[in-house]
GROMACS .gro file of C-alpha atoms in nm:
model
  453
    1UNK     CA    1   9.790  -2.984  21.722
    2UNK     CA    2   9.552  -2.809  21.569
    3UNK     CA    3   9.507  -2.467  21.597
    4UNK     CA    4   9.226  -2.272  21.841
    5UNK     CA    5   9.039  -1.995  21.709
    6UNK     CA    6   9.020  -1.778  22.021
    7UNK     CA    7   8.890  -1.463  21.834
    8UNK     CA    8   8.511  -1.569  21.821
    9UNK     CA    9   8.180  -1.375  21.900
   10UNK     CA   10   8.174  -1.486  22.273
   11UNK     CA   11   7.913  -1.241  22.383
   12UNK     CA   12   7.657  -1.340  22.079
   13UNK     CA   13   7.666  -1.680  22.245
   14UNK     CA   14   7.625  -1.538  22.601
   15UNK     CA   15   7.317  -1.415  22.523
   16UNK     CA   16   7.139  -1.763  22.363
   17UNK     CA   17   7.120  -1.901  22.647
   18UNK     CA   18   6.931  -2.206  22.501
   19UNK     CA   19   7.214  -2.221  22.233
   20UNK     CA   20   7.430  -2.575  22.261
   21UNK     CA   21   7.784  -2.512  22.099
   22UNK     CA   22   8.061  -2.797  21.953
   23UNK     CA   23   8.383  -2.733  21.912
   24UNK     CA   24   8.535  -2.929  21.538
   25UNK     CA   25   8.929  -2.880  21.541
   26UNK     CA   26   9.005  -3.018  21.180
   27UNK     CA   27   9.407  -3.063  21.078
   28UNK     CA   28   9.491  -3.086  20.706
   29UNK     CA   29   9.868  -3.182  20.585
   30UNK     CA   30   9.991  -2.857  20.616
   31UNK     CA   31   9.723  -2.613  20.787
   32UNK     CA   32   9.479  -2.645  21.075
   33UNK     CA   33   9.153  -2.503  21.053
   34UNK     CA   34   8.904  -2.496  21.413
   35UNK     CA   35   8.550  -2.461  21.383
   36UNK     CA   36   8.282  -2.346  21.595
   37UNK     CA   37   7.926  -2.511  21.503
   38UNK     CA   38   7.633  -2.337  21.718
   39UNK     CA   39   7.302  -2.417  21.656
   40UNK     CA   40   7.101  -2.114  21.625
   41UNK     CA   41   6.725  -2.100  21.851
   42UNK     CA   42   6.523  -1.899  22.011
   43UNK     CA   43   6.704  -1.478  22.044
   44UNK     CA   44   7.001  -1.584  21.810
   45UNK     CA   45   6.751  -1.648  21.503
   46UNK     CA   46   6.818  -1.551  21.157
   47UNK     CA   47   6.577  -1.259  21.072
   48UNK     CA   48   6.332  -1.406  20.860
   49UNK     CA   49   6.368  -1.763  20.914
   50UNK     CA   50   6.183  -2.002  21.169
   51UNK     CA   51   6.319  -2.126  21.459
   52UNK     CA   52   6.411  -2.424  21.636
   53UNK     CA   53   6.575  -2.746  21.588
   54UNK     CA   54   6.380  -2.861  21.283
   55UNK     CA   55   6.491  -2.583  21.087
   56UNK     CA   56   6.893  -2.703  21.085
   57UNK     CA   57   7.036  -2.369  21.108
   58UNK     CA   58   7.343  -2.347  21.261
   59UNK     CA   59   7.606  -2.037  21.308
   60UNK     CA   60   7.934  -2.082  21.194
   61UNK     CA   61   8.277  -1.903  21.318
   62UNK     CA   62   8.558  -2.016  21.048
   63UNK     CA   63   8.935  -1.889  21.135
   64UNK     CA   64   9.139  -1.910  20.854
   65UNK     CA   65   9.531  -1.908  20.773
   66UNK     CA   66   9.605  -1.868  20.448
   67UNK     CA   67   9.655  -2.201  20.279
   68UNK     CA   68   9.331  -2.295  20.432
   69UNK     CA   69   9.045  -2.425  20.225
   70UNK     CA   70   8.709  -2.532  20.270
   71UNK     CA   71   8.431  -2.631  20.063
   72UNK     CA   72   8.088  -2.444  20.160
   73UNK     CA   73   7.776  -2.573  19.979
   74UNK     CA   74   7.962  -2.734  19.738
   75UNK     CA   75   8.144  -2.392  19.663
   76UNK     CA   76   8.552  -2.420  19.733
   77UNK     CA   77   8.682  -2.143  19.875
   78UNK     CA   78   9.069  -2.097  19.920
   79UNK     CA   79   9.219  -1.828  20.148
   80UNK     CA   80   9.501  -1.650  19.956
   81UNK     CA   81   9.506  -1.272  19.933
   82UNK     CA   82   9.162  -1.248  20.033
   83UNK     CA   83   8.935  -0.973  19.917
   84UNK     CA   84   8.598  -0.904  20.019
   85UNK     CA   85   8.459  -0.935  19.684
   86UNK     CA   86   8.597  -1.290  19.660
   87UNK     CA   87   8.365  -1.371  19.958
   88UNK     CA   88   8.050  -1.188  19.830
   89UNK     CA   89   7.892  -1.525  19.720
   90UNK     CA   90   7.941  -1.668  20.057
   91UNK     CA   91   7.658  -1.614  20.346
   92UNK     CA   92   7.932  -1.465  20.587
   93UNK     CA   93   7.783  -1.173  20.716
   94UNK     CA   94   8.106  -1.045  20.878
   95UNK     CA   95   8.451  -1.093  20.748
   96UNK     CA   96   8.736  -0.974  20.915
   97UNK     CA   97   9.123  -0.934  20.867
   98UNK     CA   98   9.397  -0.997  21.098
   99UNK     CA   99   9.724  -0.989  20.905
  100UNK     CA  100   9.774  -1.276  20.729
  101UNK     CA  101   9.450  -1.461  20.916
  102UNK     CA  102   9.119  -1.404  20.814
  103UNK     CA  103   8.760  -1.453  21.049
  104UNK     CA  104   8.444  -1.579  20.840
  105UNK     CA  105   8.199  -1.490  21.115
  106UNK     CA  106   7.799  -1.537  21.173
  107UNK     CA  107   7.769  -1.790  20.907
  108UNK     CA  108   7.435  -1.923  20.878
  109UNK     CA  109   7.422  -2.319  20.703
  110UNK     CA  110   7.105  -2.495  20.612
  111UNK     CA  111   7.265  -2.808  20.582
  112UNK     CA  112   7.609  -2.818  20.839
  113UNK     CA  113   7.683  -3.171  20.654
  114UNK     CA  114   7.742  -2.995  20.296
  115UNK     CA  115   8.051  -2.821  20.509
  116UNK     CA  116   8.306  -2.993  20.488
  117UNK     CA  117   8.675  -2.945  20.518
  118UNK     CA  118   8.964  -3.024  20.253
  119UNK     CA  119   9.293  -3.088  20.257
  120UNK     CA  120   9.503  -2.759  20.151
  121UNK     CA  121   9.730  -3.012  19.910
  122UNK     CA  122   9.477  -3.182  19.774
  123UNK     CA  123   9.274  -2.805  19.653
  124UNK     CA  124   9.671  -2.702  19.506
  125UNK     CA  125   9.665  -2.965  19.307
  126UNK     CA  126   9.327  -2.926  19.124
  127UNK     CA  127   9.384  -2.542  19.139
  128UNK     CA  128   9.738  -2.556  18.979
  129UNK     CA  129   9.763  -2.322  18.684
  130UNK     CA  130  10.059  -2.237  18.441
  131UNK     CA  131  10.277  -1.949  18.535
  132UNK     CA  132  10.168  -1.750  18.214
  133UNK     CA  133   9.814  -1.754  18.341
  134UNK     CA  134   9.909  -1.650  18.690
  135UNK     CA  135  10.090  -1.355  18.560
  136UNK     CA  136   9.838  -1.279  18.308
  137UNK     CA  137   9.558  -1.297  18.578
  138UNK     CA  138   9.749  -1.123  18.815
  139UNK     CA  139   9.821  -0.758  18.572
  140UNK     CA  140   9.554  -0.796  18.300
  141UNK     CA  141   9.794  -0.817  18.047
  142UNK     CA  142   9.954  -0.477  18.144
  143UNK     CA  143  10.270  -0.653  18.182
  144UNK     CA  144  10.435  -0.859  17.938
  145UNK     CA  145  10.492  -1.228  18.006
  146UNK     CA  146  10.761  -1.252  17.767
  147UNK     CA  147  10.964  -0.986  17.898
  148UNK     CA  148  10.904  -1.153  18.252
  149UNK     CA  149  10.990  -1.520  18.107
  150UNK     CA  150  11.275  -1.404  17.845
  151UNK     CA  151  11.365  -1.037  17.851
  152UNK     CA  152  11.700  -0.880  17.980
  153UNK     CA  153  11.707  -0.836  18.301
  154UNK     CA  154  11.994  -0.575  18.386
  155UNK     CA  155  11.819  -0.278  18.218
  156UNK     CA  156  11.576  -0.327  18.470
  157UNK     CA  157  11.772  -0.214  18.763
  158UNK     CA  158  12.052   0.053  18.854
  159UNK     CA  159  12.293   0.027  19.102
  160UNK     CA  160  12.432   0.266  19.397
  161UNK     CA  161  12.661   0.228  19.647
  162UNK     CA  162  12.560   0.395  20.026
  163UNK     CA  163  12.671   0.402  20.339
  164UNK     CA  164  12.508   0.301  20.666
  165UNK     CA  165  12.531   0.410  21.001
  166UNK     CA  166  12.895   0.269  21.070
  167UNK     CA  167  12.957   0.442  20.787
  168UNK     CA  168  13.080   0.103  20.615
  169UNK     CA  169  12.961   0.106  20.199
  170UNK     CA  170  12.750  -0.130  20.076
  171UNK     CA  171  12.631  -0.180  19.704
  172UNK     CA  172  12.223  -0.122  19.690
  173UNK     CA  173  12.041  -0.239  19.357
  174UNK     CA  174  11.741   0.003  19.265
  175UNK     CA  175  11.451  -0.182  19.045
  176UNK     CA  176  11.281  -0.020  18.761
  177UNK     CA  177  10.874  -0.005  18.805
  178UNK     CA  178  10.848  -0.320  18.558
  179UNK     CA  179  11.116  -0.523  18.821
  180UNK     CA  180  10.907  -0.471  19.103
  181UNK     CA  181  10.559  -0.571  18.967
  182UNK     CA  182  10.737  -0.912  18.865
  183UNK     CA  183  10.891  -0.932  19.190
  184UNK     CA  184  10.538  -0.846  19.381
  185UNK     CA  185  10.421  -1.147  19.160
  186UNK     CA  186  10.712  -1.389  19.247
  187UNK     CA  187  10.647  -1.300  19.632
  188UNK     CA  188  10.263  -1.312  19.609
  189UNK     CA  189  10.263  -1.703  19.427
  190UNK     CA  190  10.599  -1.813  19.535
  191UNK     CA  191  10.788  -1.671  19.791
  192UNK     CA  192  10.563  -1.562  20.058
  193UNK     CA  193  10.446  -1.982  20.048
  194UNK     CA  194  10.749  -2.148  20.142
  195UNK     CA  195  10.796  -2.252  20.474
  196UNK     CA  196  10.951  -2.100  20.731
  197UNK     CA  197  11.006  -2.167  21.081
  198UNK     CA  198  10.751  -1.929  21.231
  199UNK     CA  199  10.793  -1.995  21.581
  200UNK     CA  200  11.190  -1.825  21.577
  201UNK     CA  201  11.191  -1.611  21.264
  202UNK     CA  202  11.055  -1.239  21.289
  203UNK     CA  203  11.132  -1.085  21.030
  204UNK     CA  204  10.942  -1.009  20.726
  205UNK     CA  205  10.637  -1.158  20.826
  206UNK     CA  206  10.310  -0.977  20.832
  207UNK     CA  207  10.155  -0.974  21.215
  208UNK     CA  208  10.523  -1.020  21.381
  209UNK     CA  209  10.796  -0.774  21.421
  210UNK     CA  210  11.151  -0.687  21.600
  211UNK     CA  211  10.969  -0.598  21.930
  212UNK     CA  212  10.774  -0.996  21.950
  213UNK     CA  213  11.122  -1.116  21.904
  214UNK     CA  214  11.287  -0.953  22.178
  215UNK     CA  215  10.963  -1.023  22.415
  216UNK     CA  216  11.029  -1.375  22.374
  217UNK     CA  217  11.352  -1.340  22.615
  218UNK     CA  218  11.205  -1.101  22.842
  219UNK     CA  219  11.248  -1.332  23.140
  220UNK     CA  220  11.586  -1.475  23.080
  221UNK     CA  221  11.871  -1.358  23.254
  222UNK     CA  222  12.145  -1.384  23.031
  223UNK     CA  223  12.188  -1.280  22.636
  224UNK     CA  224  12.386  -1.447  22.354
  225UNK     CA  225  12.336  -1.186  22.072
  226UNK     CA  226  12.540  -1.213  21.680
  227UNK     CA  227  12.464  -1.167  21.322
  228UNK     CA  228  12.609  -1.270  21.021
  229UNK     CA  229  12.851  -1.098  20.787
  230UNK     CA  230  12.726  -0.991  20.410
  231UNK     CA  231  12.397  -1.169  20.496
  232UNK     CA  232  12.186  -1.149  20.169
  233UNK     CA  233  12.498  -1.178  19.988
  234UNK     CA  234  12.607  -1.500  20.129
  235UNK     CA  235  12.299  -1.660  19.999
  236UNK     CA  236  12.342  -1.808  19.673
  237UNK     CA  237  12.173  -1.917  19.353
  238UNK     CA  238  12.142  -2.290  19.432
  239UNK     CA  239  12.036  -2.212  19.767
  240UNK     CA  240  11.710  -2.003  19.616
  241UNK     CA  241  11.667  -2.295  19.349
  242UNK     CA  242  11.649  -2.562  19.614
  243UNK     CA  243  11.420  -2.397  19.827
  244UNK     CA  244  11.206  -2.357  19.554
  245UNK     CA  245  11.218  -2.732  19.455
  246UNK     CA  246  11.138  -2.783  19.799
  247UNK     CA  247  10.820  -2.617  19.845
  248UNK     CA  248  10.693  -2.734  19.481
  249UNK     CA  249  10.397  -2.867  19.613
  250UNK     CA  250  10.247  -2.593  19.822
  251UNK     CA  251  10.273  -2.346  19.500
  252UNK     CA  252   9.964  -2.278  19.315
  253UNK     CA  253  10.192  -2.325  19.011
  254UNK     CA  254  10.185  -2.608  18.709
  255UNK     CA  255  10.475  -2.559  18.573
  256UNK     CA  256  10.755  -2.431  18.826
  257UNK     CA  257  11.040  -2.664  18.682
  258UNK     CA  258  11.001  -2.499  18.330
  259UNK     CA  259  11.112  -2.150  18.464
  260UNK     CA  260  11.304  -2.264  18.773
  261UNK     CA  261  11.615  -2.080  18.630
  262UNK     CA  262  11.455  -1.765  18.509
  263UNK     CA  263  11.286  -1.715  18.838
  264UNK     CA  264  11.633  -1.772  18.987
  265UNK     CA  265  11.780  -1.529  18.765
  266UNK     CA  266  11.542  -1.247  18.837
  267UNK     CA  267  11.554  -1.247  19.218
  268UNK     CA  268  11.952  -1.254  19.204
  269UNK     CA  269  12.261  -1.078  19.069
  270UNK     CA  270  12.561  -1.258  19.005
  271UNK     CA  271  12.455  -1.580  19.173
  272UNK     CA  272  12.341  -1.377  19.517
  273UNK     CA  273  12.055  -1.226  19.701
  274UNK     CA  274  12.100  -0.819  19.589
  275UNK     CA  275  12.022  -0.539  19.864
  276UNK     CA  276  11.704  -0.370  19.725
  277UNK     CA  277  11.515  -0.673  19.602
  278UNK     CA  278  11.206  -0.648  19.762
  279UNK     CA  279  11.194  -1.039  19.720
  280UNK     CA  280  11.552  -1.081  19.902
  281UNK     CA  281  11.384  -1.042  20.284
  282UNK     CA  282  11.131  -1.312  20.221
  283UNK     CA  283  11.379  -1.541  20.048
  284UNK     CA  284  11.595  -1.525  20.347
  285UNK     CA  285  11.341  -1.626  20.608
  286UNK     CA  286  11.316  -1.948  20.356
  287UNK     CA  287  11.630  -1.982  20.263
  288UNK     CA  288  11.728  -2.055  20.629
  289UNK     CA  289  11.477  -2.306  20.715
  290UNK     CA  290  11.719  -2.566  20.772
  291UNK     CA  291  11.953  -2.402  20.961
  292UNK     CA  292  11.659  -2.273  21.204
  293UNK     CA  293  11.505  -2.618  21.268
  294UNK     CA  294  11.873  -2.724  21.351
  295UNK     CA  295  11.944  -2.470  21.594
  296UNK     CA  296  11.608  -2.441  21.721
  297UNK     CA  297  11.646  -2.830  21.820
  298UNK     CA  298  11.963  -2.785  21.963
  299UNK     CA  299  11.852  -2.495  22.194
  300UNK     CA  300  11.524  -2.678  22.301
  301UNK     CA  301  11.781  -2.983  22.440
  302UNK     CA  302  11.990  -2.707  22.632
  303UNK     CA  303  11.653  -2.523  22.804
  304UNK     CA  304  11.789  -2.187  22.529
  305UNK     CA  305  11.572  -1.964  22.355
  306UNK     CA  306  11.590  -1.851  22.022
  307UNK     CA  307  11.473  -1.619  21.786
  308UNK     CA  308  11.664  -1.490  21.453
  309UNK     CA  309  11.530  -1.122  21.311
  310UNK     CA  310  11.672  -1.111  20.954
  311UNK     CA  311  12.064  -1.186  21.016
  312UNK     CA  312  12.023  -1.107  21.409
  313UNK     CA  313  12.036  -1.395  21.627
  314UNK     CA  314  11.961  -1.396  22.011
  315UNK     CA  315  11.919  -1.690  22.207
  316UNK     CA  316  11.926  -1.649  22.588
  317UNK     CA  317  11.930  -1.827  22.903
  318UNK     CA  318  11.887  -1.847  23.300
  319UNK     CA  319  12.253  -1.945  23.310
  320UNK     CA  320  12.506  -1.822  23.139
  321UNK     CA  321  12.762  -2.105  23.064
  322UNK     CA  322  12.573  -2.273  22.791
  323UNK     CA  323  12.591  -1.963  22.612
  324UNK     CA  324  12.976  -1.925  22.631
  325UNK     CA  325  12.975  -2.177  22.307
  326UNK     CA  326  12.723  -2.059  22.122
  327UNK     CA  327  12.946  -1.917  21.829
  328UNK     CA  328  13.120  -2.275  21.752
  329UNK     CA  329  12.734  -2.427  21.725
  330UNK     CA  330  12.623  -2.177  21.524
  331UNK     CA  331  12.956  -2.273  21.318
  332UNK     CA  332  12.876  -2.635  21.327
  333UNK     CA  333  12.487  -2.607  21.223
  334UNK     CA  334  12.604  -2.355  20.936
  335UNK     CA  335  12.838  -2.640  20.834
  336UNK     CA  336  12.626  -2.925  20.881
  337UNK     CA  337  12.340  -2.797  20.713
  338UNK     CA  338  12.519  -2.692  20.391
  339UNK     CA  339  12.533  -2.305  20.459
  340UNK     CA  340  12.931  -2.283  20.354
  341UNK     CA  341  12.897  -1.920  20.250
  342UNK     CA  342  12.772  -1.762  20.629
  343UNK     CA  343  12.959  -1.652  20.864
  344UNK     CA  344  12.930  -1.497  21.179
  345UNK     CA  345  13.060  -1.100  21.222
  346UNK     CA  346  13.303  -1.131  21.535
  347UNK     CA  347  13.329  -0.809  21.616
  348UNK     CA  348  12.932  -0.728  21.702
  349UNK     CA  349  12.914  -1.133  21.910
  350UNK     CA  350  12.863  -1.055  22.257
  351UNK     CA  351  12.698  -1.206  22.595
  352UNK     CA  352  12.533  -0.985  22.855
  353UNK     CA  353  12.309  -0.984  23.143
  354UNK     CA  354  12.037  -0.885  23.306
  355UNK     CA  355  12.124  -0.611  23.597
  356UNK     CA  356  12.291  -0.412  23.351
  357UNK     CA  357  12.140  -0.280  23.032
  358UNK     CA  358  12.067  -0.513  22.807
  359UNK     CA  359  12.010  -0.375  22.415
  360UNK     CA  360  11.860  -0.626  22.181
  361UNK     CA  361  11.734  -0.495  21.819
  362UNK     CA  362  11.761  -0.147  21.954
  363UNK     CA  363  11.498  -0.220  22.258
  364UNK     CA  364  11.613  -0.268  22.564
  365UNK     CA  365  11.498  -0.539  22.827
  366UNK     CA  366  11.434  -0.380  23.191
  367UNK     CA  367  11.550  -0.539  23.472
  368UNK     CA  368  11.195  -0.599  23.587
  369UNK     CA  369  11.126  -0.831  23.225
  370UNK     CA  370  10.975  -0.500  23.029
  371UNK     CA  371  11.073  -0.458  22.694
  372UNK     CA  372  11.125  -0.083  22.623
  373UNK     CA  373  11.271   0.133  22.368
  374UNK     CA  374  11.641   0.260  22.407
  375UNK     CA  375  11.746   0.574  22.545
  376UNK     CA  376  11.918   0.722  22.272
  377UNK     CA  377  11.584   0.642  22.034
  378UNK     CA  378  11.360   0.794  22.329
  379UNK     CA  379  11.579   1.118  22.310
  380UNK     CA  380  11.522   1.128  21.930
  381UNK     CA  381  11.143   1.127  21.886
  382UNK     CA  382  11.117   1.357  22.213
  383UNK     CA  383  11.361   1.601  22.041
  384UNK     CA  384  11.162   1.594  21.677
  385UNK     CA  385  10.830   1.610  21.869
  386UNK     CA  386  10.904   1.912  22.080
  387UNK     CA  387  11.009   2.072  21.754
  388UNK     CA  388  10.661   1.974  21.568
  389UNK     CA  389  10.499   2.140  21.854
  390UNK     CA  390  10.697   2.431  21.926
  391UNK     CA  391  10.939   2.513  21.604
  392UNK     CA  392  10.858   2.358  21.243
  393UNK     CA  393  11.103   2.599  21.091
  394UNK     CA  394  11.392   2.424  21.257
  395UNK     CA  395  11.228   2.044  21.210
  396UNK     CA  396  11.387   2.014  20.905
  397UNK     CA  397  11.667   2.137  20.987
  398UNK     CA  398  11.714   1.841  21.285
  399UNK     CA  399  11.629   1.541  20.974
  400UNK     CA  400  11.793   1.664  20.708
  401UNK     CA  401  11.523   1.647  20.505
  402UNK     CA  402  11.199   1.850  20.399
  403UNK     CA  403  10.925   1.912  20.614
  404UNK     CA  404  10.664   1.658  20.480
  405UNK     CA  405  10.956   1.364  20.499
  406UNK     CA  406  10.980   1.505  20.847
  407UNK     CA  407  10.631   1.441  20.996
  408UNK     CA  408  10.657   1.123  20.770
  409UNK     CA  409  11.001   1.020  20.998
  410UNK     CA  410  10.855   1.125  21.301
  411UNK     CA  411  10.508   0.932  21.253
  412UNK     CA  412  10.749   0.627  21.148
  413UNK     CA  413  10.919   0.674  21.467
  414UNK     CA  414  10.580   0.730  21.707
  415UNK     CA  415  10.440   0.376  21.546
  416UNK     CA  416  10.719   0.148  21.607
  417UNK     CA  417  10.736   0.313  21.996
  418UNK     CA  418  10.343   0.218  21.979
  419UNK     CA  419  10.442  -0.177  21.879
  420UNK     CA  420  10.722  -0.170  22.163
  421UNK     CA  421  10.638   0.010  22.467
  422UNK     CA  422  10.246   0.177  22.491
  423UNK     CA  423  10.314   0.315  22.858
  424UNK     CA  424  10.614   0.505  22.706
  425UNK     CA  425  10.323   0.631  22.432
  426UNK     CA  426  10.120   0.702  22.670
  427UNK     CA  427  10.363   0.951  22.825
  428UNK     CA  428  10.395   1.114  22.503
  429UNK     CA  429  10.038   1.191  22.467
  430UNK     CA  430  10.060   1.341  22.816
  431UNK     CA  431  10.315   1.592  22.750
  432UNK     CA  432  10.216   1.667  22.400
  433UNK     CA  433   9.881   1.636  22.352
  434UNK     CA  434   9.643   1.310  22.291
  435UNK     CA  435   9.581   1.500  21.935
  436UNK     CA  436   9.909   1.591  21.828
  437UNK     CA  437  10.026   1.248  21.883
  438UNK     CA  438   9.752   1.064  21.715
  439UNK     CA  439   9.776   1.256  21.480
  440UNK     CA  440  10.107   1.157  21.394
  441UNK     CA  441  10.052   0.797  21.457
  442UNK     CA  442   9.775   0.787  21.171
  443UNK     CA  443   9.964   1.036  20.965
  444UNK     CA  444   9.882   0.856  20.577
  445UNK     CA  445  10.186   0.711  20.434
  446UNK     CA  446  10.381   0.878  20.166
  447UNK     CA  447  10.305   0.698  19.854
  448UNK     CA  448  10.541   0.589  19.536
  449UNK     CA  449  10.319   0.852  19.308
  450UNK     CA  450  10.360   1.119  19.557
  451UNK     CA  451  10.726   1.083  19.610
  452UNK     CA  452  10.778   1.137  19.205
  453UNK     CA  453  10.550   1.404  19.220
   0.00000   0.00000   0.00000
């Protein structure tokens, strides 16, 4: 079906009341693109241009996912990272972002029949271009194509070995500068293009996060909640390379066989997704496409619902006895699709239910269907907030870290409580101060230059 553009300029139209308005919902192979076409009389005039029928104007909403194309005036216009000075030769005279959507608004079109729609597959393939010109296009020749297509690729990164909260090790790989512009440019024309099953991953997608995932099982009763074990490490080589192969022909890219292996070879280390990749999230939400649809199927049959975040699964339920064998299907799908290197961790696979609390992804689902944030993460801003306001000496002592880093953690902290619970926000303000905690919310981020400084 295609898809409705609900965020239109309702109250322009309210006031033309002589206005007539069609809705056009247009579906191309792999995008859908709706269309609002108003003709434009009497109040709703253009400045400076006639009105009424004879004079063919028309006002045109356009929402756009990116993919889309159209072809305005017999000017092709793609959506892909989407500047406004891209659009300056277009007659929008509002353009608007919403994540990874963009709204061409108040349009004005002589001629409506020179707009015309095209197929997303159709503009890839005339807009295909060798990978050396991508690149080159991309940095300006700042960065070497060569060294991208041929150089050595270990002196490019360091390694370090941490430990997370469980206190468990785990082997981190730190890129040099030059590694992550040509992993910004294998995400940007590669990896942030191949498909992925949008309506149960959450992770590492722009306009989505942990918080939509959870709200998705808000008003089930009981929770079937695992993850897997080593989960970027369990995804290999030939599993990058086929999805790759896969999604050939929705990359902007000529020649993607030629360098198959080298791309391989730079977003892995010894055959595996590496921690600390910035290119090893994104490949993940592809790499498990399969495996998704699969178990996405299976838990439409069975009335489930599912949602992964990165290696997290939940899947839920009214009842709770279709849940009790949820491990051995996840086994079976793993199996059956090919996956022979993920596994489940036993030890953090559990079922609970509502009337107790129930923690998903940190958050915690009230018995009344609210999605909230957990205690213990409610006790932690309150405690570094009362200490902004009333004791900055001993702020940095509670982190661990220097001030600045501080107010950085804490307006880290304030945001994601702003994504998950506003009423628990809204208490904050209260108690604190509307200032001091807006502050904090809009606090600019720490950048890469200022950190080395």
């Amino acid at each position: 079906m295609p898809t409705r553009a609900w965020c239109l300029d309702y109250q322009r139209e309210r006031t033309c009341p002589n206005s007539s308005a069609e809705r056009l919902d247009v579906a191309s192979p792999s995008a859908c693109v709706s269309v609002l076409i108003c003709r434009i009389v009497g109040s709703c005039q253009r400045p400076g241009v006639s009105s009424g029928p004879k004079s063919g104007l028309y006002r045109v909403c356009i929402y756009l996912r990116v993919g889309d194309a159209l072809n305005l005036r017999g000017r092709p216009f793609r959506m892909c990272a989407a500047r406004r000075s891209v659009l300056s030769h277009l007659p929008f005279r509002s353009v608007c972002r919403f994540g990874s959507t963009l709204l061409l608004a108040d349009c004005f079109v002589p001629i409506i029949s020179n707009l015309r729609l095209v197929s997303t597959r159709a503009l890839s393939k005339m807009t295909k271009k060798p990978l050396r010109v991508l690149f080159d296009a991309m940095y300006h020749n700042k960065q070497n194509f060569d060294d991208f297509a041929t150089g050595e690729i270990d002196r490019h990164f360091t390694k370090k070995t941490i430990k997370d909260d469980a206190g468990k090790e785990r082997l981190v790989f730190i890129t040099d500068r030059t590694l992550r512009k040509y992993h910004s440019f294998l995400n940007l024309f590669i990896f942030n293009r191949l498909p992925v099953n949008e309506g149960v991953v959450f992770s590492y997608r722009k306009g989505t996060n942990a918080a939509a995932a959870v709200r998705m099982h808000a008003g089930s009763k009981h929770f079937y909640q695992a993850d897997f074990s080593n989960f970027f490490g369990s995804i290999t080589s030939d599993i990058v390379r086929q999805i790759i192969i896969n999604g050939e022909d929705v990359l902007p890219i000529a020649d993607t066989n030629q360098y198959l292996d080298r791309i391989v070879d730079l977003v892995t280390v010894d055959g595996r997704l590496p921690m600390g990749y910035s290119t090893s999230p994104v490949i993940s939400n592809a790499a498990l496409l399969l495996f998704d649809k699969e178990l996405a199927r299976y838990c439409q049959s069975k009335q489930l619902v599912y949602t992964r975040y990165s290696d997290d699964i939940i899947i839920s339920s009214d009842e709770k006895e279709p849940l009790m064998d949820m491990s051995q299907v996840i086994a079976d799908t793993l199996s059956d699709c090919d996956y022979y290197d993920l596994r489940l961790n036993e030890e953090k696979t559990k079922i609970s239910s509502k009337g107790r609390k129930v923690k998903i992804l940190g958050m915690v689902i009230l018995p009344n269907g609210q999605v909230s944030l957990d205690a213990k993460m409610k006790n932690r801003i309150e405690t570094l907030l009362h200490l902004y306001v009333n004791n900055q000496d001993r702020l940095s002592d509670a982190t661990k870290i220097d001030f600045e880093d501080s107010v950085v953690q804490l307006s880290g902290l304030l945001n994601y409580a702003n994504t998950i619970d506003q009423d628990y926000l809204d208490k904050l303000r209260r108690k604190y101060g509307v200032t001091v905690v807006d502050i904090l919310i809009h606090q600019p981020k720490k950048t890469d230059s200022k950190k080395a400084e």
